[in-house]
Coordinates of C-alpha atoms in Angstrom, one line a residue:
Chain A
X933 CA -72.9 -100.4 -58.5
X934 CA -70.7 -102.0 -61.2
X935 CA -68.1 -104.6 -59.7
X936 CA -64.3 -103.4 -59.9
X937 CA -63.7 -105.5 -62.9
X938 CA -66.7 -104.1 -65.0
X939 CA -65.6 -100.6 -64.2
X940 CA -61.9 -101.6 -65.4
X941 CA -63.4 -103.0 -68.5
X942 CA -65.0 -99.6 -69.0
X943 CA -61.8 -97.6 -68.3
X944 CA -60.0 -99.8 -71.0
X945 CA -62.8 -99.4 -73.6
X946 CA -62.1 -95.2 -72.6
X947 CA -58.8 -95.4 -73.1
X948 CA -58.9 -97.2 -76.5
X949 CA -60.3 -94.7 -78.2
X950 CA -57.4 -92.0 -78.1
X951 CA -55.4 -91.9 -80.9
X952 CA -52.4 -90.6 -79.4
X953 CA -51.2 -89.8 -75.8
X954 CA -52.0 -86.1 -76.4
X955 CA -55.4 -86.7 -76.2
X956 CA -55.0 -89.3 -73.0
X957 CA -53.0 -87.0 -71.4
X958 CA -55.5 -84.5 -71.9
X959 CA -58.2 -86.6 -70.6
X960 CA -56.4 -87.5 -67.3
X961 CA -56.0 -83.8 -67.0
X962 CA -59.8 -83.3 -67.1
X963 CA -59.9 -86.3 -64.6
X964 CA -57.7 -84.5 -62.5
X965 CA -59.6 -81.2 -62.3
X966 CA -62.9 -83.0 -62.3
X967 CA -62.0 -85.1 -59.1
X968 CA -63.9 -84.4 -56.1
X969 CA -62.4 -82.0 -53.4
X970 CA -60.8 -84.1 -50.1
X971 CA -61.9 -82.5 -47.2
X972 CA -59.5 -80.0 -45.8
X973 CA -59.0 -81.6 -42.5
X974 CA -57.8 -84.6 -44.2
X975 CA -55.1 -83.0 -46.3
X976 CA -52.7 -84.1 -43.0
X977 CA -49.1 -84.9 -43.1
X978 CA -50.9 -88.5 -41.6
X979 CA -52.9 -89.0 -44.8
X980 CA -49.7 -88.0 -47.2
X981 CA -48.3 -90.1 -49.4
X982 CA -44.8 -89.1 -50.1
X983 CA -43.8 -89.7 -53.6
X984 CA -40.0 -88.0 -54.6
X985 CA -42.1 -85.1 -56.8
X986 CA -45.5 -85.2 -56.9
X987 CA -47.7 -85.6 -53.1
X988 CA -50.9 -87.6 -52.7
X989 CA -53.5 -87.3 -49.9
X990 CA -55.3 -90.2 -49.2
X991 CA -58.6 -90.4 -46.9
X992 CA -60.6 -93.7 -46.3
X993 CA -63.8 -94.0 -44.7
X994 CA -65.8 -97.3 -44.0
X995 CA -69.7 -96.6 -44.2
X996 CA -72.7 -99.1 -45.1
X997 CA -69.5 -102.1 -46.1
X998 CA -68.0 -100.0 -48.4
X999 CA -65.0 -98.1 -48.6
X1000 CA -65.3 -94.3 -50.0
X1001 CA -61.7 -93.0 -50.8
X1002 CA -60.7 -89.4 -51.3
X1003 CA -58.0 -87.8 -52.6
X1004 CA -56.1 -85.4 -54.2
X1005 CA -51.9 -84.0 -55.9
X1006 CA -50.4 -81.6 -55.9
X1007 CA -49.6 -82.6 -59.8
X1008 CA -52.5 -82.8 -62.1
X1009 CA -51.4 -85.2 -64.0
X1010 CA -51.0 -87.7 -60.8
X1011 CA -54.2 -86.2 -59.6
X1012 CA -55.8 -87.8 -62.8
X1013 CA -54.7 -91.3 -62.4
X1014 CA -55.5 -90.8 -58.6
X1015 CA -59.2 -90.1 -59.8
X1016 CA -59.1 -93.3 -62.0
X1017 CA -58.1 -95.9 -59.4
X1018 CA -61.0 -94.0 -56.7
X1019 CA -63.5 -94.9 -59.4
X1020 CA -62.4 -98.2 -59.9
X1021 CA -62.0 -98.5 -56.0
X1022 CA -64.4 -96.3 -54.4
X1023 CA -67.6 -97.4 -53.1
X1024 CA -66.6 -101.0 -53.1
X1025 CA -66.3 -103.7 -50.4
X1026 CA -63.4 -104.3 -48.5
X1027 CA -62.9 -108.0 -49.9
X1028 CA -63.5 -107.0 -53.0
X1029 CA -60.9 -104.0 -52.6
X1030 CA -58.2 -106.3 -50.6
X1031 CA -58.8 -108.8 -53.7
X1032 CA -58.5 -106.4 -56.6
X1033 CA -56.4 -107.6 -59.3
X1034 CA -56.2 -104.0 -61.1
X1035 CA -54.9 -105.0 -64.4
X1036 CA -56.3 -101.9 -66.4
X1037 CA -53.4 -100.3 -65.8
X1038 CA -51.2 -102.3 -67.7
X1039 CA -53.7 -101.8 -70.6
X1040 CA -54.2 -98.0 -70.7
X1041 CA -50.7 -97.9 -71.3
X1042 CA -49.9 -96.2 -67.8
X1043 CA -47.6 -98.6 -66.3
X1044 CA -44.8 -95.9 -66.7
X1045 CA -46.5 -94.0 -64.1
X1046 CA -46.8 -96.3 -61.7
X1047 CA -42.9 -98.0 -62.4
X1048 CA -40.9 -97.9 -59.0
X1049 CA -39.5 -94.2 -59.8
X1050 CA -40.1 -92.7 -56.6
X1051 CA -41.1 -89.8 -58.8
X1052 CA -45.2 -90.0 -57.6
X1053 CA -46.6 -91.6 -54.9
X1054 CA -48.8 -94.0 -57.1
X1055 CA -47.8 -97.4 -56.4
X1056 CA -47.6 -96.4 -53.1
X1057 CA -51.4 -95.2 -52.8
X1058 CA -52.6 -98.5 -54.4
X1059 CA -50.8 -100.0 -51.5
X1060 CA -52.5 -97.9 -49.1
X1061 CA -55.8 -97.8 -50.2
X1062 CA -55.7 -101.8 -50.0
X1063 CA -53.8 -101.7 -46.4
X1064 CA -57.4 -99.9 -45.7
X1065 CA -59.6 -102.4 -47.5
X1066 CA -57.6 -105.3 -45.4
X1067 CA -58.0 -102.7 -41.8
X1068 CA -62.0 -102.7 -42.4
X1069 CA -62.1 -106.2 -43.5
X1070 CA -60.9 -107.3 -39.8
Chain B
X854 CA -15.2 -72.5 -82.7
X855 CA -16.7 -75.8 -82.0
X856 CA -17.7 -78.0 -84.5
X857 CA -20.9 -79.0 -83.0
X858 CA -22.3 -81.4 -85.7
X859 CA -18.7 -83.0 -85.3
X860 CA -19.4 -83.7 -81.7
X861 CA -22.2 -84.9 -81.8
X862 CA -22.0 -87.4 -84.5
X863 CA -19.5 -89.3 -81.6
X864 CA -22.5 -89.7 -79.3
X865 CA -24.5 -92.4 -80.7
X866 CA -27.2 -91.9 -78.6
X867 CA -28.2 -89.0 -79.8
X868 CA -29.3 -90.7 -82.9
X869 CA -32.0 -92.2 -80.9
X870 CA -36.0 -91.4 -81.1
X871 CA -37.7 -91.5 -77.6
X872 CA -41.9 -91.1 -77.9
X873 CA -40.9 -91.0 -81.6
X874 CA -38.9 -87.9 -81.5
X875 CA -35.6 -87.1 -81.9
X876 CA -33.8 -86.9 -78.5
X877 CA -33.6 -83.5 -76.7
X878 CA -31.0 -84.6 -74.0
X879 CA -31.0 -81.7 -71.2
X880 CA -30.5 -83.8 -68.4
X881 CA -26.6 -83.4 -68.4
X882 CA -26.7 -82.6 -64.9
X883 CA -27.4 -85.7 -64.0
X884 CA -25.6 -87.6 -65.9
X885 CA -24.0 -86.7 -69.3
X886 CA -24.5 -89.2 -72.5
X887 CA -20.9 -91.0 -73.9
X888 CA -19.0 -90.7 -77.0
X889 CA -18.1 -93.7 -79.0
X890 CA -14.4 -93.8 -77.5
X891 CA -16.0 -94.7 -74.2
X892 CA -18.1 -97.2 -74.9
X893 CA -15.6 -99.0 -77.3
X894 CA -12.9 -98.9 -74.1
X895 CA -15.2 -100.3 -71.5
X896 CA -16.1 -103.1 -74.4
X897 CA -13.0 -103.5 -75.3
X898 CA -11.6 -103.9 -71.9
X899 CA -14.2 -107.4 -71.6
X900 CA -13.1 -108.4 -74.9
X901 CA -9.4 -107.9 -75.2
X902 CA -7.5 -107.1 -71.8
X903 CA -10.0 -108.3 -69.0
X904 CA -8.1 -109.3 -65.8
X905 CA -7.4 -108.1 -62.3
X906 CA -5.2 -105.2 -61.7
X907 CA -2.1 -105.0 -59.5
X908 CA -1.5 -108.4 -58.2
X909 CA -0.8 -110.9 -61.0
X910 CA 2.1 -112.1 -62.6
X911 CA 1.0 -112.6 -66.0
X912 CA 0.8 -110.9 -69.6
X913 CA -2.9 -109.6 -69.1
X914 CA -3.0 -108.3 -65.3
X915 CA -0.1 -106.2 -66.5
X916 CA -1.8 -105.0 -69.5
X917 CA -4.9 -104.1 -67.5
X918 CA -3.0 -102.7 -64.6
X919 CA -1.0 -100.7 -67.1
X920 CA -4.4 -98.9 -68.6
X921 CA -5.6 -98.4 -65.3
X922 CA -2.8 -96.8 -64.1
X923 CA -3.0 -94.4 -67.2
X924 CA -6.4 -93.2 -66.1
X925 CA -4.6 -92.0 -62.7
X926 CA -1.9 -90.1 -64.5
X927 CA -4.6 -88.8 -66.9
X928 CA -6.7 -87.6 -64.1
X929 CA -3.2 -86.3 -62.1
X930 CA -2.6 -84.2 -65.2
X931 CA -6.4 -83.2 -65.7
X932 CA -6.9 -81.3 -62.2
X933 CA -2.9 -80.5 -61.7
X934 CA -2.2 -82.8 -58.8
X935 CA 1.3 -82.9 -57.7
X936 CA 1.3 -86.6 -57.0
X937 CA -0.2 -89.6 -58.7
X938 CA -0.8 -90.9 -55.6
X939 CA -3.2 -88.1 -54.2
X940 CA -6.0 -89.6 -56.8
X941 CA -8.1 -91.9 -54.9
X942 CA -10.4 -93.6 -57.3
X943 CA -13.9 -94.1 -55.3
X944 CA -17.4 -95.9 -56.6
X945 CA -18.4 -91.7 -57.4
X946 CA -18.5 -88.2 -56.0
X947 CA -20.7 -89.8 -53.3
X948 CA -18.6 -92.5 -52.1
X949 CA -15.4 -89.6 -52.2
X950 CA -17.2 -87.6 -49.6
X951 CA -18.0 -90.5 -47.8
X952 CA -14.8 -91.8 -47.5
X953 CA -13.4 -88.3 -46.5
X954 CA -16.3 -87.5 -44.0
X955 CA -16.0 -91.1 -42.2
X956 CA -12.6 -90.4 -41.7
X957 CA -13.5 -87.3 -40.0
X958 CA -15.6 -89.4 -37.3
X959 CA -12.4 -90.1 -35.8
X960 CA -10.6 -87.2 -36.4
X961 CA -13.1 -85.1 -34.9
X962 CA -14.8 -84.2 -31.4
X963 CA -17.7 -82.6 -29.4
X964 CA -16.9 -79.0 -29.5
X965 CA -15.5 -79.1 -33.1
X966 CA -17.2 -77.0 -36.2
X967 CA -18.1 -78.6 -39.8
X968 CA -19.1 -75.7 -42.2
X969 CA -21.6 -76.8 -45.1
X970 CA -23.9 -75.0 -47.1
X971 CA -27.7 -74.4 -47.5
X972 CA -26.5 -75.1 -51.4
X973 CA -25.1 -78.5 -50.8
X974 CA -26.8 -81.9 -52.7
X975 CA -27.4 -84.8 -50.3
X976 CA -24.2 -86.2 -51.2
X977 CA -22.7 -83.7 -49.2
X978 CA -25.1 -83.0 -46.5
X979 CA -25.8 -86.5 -44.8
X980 CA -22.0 -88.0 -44.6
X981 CA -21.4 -85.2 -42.1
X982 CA -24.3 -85.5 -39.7
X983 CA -23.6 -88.9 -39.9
X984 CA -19.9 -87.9 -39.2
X985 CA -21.7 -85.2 -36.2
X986 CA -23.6 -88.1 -34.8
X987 CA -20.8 -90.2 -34.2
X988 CA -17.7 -88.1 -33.6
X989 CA -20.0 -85.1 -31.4
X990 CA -18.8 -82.0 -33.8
X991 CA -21.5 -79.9 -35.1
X992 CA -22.9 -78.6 -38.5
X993 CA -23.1 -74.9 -39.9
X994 CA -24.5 -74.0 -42.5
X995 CA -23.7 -71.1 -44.7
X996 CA -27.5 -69.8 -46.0
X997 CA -28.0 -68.7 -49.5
X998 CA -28.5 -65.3 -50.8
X999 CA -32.2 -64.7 -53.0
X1000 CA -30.2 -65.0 -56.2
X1001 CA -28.9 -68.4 -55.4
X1002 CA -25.3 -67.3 -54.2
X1003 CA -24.1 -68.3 -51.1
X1004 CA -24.3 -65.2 -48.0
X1005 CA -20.7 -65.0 -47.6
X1006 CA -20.5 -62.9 -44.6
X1007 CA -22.4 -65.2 -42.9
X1008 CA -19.8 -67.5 -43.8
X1009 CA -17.3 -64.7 -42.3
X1010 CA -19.6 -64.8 -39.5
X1011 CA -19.4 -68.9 -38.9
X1012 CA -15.8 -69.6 -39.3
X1013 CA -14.0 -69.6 -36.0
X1014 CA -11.2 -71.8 -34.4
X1015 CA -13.8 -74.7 -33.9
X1016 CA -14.0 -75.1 -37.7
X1017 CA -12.3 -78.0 -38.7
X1018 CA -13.8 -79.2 -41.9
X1019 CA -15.8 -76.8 -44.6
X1020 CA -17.3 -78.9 -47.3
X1021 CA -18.9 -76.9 -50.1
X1022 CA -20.1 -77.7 -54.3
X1023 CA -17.9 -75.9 -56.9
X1024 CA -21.1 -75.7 -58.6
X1025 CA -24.9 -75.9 -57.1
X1026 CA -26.6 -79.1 -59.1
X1027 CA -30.1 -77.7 -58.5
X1028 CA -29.4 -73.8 -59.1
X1029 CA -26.0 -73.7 -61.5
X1030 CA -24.6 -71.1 -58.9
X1031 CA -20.9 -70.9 -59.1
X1032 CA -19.4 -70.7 -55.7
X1033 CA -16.2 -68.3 -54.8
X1034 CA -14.1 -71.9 -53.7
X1035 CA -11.1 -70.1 -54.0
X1036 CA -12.1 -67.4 -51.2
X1037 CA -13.8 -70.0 -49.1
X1038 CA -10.6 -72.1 -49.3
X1039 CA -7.8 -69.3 -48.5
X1040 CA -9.9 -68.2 -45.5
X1041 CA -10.6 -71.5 -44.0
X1042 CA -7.0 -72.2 -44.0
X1043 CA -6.4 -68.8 -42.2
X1044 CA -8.0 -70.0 -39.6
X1045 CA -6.6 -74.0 -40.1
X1046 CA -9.8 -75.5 -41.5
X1047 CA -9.5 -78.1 -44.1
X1048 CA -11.6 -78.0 -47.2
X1049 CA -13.2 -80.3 -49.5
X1050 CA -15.3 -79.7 -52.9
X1051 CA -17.7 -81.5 -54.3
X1052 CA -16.9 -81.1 -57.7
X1053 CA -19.3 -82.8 -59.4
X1054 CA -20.8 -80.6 -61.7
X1055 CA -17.9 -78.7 -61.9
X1056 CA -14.8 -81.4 -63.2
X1057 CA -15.9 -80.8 -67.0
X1058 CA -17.4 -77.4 -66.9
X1059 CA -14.1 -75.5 -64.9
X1060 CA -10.7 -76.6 -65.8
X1061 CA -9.0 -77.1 -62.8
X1062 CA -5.5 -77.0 -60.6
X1063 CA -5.3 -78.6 -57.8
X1064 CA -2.1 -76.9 -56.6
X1065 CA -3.0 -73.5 -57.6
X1066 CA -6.9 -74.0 -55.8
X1067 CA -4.8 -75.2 -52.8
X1068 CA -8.3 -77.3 -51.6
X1069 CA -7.6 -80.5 -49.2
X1070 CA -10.3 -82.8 -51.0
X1071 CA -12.1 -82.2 -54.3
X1072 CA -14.1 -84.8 -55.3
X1073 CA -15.8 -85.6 -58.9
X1074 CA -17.8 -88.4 -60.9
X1075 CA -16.5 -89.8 -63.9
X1076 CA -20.3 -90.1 -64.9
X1077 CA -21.1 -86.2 -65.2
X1078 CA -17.9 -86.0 -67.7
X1079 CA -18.6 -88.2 -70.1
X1080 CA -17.3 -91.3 -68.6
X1081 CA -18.8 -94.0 -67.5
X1082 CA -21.1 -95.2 -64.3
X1083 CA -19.0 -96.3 -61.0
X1084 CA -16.0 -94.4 -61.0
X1085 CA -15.5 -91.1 -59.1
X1086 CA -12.1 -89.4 -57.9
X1087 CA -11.0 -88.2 -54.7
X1088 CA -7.9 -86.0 -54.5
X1089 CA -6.7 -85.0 -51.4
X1090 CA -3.3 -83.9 -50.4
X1091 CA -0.7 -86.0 -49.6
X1092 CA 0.4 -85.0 -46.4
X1093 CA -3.5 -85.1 -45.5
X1094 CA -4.2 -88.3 -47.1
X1095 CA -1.5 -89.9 -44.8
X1096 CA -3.2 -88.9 -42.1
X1097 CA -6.8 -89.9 -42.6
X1098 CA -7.4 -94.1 -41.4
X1099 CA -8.6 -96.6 -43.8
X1100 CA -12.3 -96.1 -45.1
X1101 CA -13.1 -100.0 -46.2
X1102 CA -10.9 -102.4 -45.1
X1103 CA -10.3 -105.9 -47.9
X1104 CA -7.7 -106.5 -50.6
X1105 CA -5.3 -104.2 -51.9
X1106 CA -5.4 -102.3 -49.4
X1107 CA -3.2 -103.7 -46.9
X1108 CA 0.9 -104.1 -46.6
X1109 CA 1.0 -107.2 -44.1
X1110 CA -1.9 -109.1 -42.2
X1111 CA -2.0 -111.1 -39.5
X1112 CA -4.4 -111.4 -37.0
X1113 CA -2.5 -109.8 -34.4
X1114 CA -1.8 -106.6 -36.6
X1115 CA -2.3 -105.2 -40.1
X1116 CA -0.4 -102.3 -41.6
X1117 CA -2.0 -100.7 -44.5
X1118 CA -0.4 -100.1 -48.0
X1119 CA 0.5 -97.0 -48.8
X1120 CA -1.2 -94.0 -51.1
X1121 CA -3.4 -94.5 -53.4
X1122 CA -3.8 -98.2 -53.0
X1123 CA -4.6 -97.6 -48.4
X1124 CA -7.9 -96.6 -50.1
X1125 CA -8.8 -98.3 -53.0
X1126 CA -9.9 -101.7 -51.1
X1127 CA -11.3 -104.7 -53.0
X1128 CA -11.2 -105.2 -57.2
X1129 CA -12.0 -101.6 -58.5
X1130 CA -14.5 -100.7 -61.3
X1131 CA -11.8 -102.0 -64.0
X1132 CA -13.2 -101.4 -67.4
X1133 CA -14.7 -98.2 -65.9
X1134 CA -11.5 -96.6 -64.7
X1135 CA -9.9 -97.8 -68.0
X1136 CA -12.5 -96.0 -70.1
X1137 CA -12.7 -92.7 -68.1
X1138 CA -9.0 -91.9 -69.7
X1139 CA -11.4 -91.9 -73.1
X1140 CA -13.5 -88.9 -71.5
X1141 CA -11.0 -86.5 -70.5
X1142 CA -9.2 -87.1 -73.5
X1143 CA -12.4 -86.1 -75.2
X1144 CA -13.0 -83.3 -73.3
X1145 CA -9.3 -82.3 -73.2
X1146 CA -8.9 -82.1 -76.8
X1147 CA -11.8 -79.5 -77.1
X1148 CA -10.6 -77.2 -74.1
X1149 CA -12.6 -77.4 -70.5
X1150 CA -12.7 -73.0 -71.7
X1151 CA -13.5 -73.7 -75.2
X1152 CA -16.4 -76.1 -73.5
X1153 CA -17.6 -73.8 -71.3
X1154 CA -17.8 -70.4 -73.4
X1155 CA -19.7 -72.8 -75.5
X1156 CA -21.7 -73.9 -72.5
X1157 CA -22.8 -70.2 -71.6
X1158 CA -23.6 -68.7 -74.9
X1159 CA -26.2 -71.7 -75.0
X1160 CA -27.5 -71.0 -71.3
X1161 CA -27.1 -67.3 -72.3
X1162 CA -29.7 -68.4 -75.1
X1163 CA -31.5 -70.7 -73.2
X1164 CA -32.2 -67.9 -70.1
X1165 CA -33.4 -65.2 -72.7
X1166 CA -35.9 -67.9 -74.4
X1167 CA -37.3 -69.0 -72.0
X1168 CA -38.2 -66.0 -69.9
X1169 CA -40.4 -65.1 -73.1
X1170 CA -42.8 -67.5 -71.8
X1171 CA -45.5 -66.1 -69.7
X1172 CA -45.3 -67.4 -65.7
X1173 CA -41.6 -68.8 -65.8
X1174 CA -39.6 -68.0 -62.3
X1175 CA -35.9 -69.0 -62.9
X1176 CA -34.3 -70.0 -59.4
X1177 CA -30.6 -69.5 -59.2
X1178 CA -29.8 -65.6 -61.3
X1179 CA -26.1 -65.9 -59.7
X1180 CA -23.5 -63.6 -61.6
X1181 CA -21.3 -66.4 -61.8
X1182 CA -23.7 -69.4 -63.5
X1183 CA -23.0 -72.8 -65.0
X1184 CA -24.9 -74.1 -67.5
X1185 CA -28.0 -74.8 -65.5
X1186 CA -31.7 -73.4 -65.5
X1187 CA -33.7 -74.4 -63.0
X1188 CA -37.6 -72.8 -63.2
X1189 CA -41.4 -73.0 -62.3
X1190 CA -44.2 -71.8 -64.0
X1191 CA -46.8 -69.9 -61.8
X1192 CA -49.8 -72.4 -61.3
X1193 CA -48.1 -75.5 -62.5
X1194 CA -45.9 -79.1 -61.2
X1195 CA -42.6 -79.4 -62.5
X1196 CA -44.0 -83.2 -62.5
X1197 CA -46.3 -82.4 -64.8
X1198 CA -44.5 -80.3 -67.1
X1199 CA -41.1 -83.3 -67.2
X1200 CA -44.0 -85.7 -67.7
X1201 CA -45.6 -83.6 -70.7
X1202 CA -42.5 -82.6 -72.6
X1203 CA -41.1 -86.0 -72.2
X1204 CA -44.1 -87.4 -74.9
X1205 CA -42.1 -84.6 -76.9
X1206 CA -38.7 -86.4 -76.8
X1207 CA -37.3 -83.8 -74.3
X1208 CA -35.8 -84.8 -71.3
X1209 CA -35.3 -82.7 -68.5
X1210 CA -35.0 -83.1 -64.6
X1211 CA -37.7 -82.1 -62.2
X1212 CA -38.2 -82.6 -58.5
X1213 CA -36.0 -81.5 -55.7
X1214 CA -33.2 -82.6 -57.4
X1215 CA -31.6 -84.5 -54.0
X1216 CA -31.1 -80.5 -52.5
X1217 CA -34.6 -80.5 -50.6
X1218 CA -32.9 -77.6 -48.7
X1219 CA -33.2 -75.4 -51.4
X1220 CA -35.9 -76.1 -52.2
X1221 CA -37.4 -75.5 -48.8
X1222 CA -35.5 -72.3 -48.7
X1223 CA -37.3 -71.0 -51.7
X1224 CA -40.7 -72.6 -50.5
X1225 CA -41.2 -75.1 -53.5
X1226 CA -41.6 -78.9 -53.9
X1227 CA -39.0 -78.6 -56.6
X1228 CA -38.8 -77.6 -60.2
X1229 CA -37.5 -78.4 -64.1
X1230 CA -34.0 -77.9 -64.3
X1231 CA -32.6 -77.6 -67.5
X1232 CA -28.8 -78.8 -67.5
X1233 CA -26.5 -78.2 -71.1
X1234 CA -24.1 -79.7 -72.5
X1235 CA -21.6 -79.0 -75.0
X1236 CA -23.0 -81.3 -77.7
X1237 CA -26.5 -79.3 -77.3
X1238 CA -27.1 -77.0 -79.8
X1239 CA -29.4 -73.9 -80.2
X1240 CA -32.2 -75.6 -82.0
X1241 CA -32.8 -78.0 -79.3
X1242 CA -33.1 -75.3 -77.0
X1243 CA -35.8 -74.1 -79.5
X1244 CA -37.8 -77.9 -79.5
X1245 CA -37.5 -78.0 -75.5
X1246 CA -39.1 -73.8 -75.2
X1247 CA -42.0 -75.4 -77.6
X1248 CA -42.8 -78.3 -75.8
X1249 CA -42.9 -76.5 -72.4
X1250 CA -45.1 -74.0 -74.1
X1251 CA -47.3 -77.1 -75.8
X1252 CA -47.1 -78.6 -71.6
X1253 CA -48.6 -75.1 -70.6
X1254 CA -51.2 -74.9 -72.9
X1255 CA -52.4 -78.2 -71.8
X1256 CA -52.0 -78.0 -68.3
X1257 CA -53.6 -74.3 -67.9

């Protein structure tokens, strides 16, 4: 397993090939609809993060020191950046997680997404899915 | 006939690229963009006449509390008020109804009836159950029909001698409906109800008069008329105005105080506490001359030929649901298309220079009465033209194509 910052360094490298944001766009898109099903019975109004527009479902589970995340949007376009921060996240250790500095999103050029619009639930599922990491680190 | 190219050449903004496009503004609904007699006004209030209104002695409070005073007779002559007076400038539409519906926690009690409806933004849903909570009255709401209209027997059905208050949108923010106001108004007071309208939507789109609509309260945002941020009107009659207690209590708003007893001033100033939004009162006088000197009908035919043209294009496209198909329609569309987010769709389109609202637009109701998160709303203006309407059907047909 890659450490978080090695699988950012990836993610940038990905990103730095699109020309335009037609083609990243696209790519989150495929993201989106390649991200792995959550479980139905943890689509609950519990695991929701409410955004203004767009919903997130978050599910953590804490097997073998690592944290596997699932998740999933109603928007596809959320649902893609959703499936970028579970692979940077997912599978990793709580301190590692709870220390993440995740500064690949600056550098794909999606900080507009995850501005303090109230328009997805984003910034708010980073938050969670480290209020997790910190929960299984105690 | 409008000259178009005319009006738009007074809107700087438009000029602008965003993503490296030209601008598609169709977000008028929430707030429209401002001409260049605007913006010089609130710039050159700060350089040229800045000081605090009614209370100074000298040259420049006089000057400033001249121009302000302009805006209210501007504004009296705008919406036909009988009195100066009965213009209340607030913080916004929001802060009218607030002031109104806080007034109301007194003036109410347990037993007594506030009509809304299933059509209403926020804005004009939450001051009255906080204005329930307090004063014991209860809400009603008047549901909508599946075109977006409101059921008016049911509001036949609701009204009774408990109904104090009904508080209902000229026009419907998420859906463009058009509401019968004047009906709504004539029958509440039949049964001695007051009314207030949130006009918001409706102060550049409907021309207005106050003493022929007979409503108590109609409230409006300099903001969604080409004026600027931070100012909104309340009217309210006179007699009614009296009547209502202080909202905020400060400055201004007082005759004599001591700490035994205060009296308050008299109308408007009983409800205009603290140093108003100056420059931004000042410069509102800029908007409705601007959108007097074109005609609020000459606006609004303009208005509806381009929703007229925006409602046949778009349906072209293969999926699209329009919510809100009243008879009587501002300049609104408000749509889905089958299988996909309005977030995605704003997010796309966006990269194309369009901008458009999407989400619940602050009416979850509606939204929850149609069983949708939300959706795009398209909202026109009169300095959009035809071939913007064109760029905006490509992009959402470029957003479907890379979404499906």
């Amino acid at each position: 397993m890659n450490t978080i910052q090695e699988i950012q360094t990836e993610i940038i490298e990905d990103f730095a090939m699109f020309d335009d944001w037609m083609q990243k766009y696209e790519y989150l898109i495929d993201l989106g609809k390649e991200l792995s099903p959550i479980e139905e019975q943890y689509k609950t109004e519990d695991n929701l993060i409410k955004g203004c527009q767009s919903r997130v479902w978050l599910h953590a589970e804490h097997t073998k020191g690592k944290i596997i995340y699932t998740a999933d949007s109603d928007a596809i376009m959320t649902k893609g950046i959703v499936a970028v921060l579970i692979n940077v996240l997912s599978g990793q250790s709580p301190s590692e997680i709870a220390n993440a500095k995740l500064d690949f999103i600056n550098k794909i050029g999606l900080k507009e997404q995850l501005s303090p619009t109230r328009a997805n639930g984003l910034v708010s599922m980073i938050k969670q899915m480290k209020i997790y990491a910190l929960a299984f680190n105690n | 006939m409008l000259d178009i190219n005319k009006i738009r050449s007074q809107f700087p903004i438009l000029n602008r690229k965003v993503n490296g496009k030209d601008l598609v503004y169709f977000d008028n609904g929430a707030t429209t963009q401002k001409p260049q007699s605007v913006i010089d006004a609130e710039a050159n209030y700060y350089t040229d006449e800045n000081s605090n209104v009614h209370r100074g002695v000298h040259f420049l409070s006089g000057l400033a509390t001249d121009k302000f005073e302009e805006t209210r007779d501007a504004v009296q002559d705008f919406i036909g008020a009988k009195h100066k007076h009965e213009i209340i400038f607030t913080k916004g539409t929001t802060d009218a109804i607030n002031l109104v519906a806080n007034a109301y926690r007194i003036l109410l009690s347990k037993g007594d009836e506030i009509i809304i409806s299933e059509l209403e933004h926020h804005s004009n849903i939450v001051p009255w159950q906080m204005c329930c909570e307090i004063s014991g009255a209860s809400l009603k709401v008047i549901p909508l029909l599946d075109n977006g209209e409101l059921d008016m027997n049911e509001f036949n059905n609701l009204l009774s001698e408990s109904t104090k208050v009904v508080a209902v949108s000229h026009i419907s923010n998420a859906l463009g409906t058009i509401s019968p106001i004047e009906e709504i108004i004539s029958k509440a007071h039949k049964i001695g109800a007051k009314v207030l309208i949130d006009g918001a939507q409706a102060a550049s789109h409907i021309a207005l008069d106050m003493q022929k609509l007979n409503a108590d309260f109609y409230c409006f945002s300099a903001h969604k008329m080409f004026g600027p941020t931070g100012v909104g009107v309340l009217y309210g009659k006179e007699e009614i105005l009296n009547k209502l207690p202080p909202y905020q209590g400060g400055g201004e708003m007082i005759k004599e105080v001591s700490f035994e007893k205060t009296t308050y001033a008299c109308l408007p100033h009983k409800f205009e506490a603290g140093t108003p939004n100056i420059s931004g009162v000042i410069a509102f006088k800029q908007a409705i001359d601007f959108i007097t000197e074109l005609g609020v009908a000459t606006i609004a035919k303009y208005e509806d030929e381009l929703l007229q043209y925006a409602t046949t294009e778009i349906l072209k496209i293969e999926g699209v649901k329009i919510y809100g198909t009243a008879k009587n329609k501002s300049g609104i569309i408000s749509f889905n298309i089958d299988g996909l987010h309005p977030y995605d769709i704003g997010m796309i389109i966006d990269k194309m220079g369009v901008a458009i609202r999407t989400g619940h637009h602050c009416a979850q109701p509606i939204m929850d009465r149609f069983s949708i998160p939300g959706t795009a709303r398209i909202s026109l203006s009169v300095y959009n033209t035809k071939a913007e309407v064109d760029v905006c059907m490509n992009a959402i047909k470029k957003a479907k194509l890379m979404l499906s």
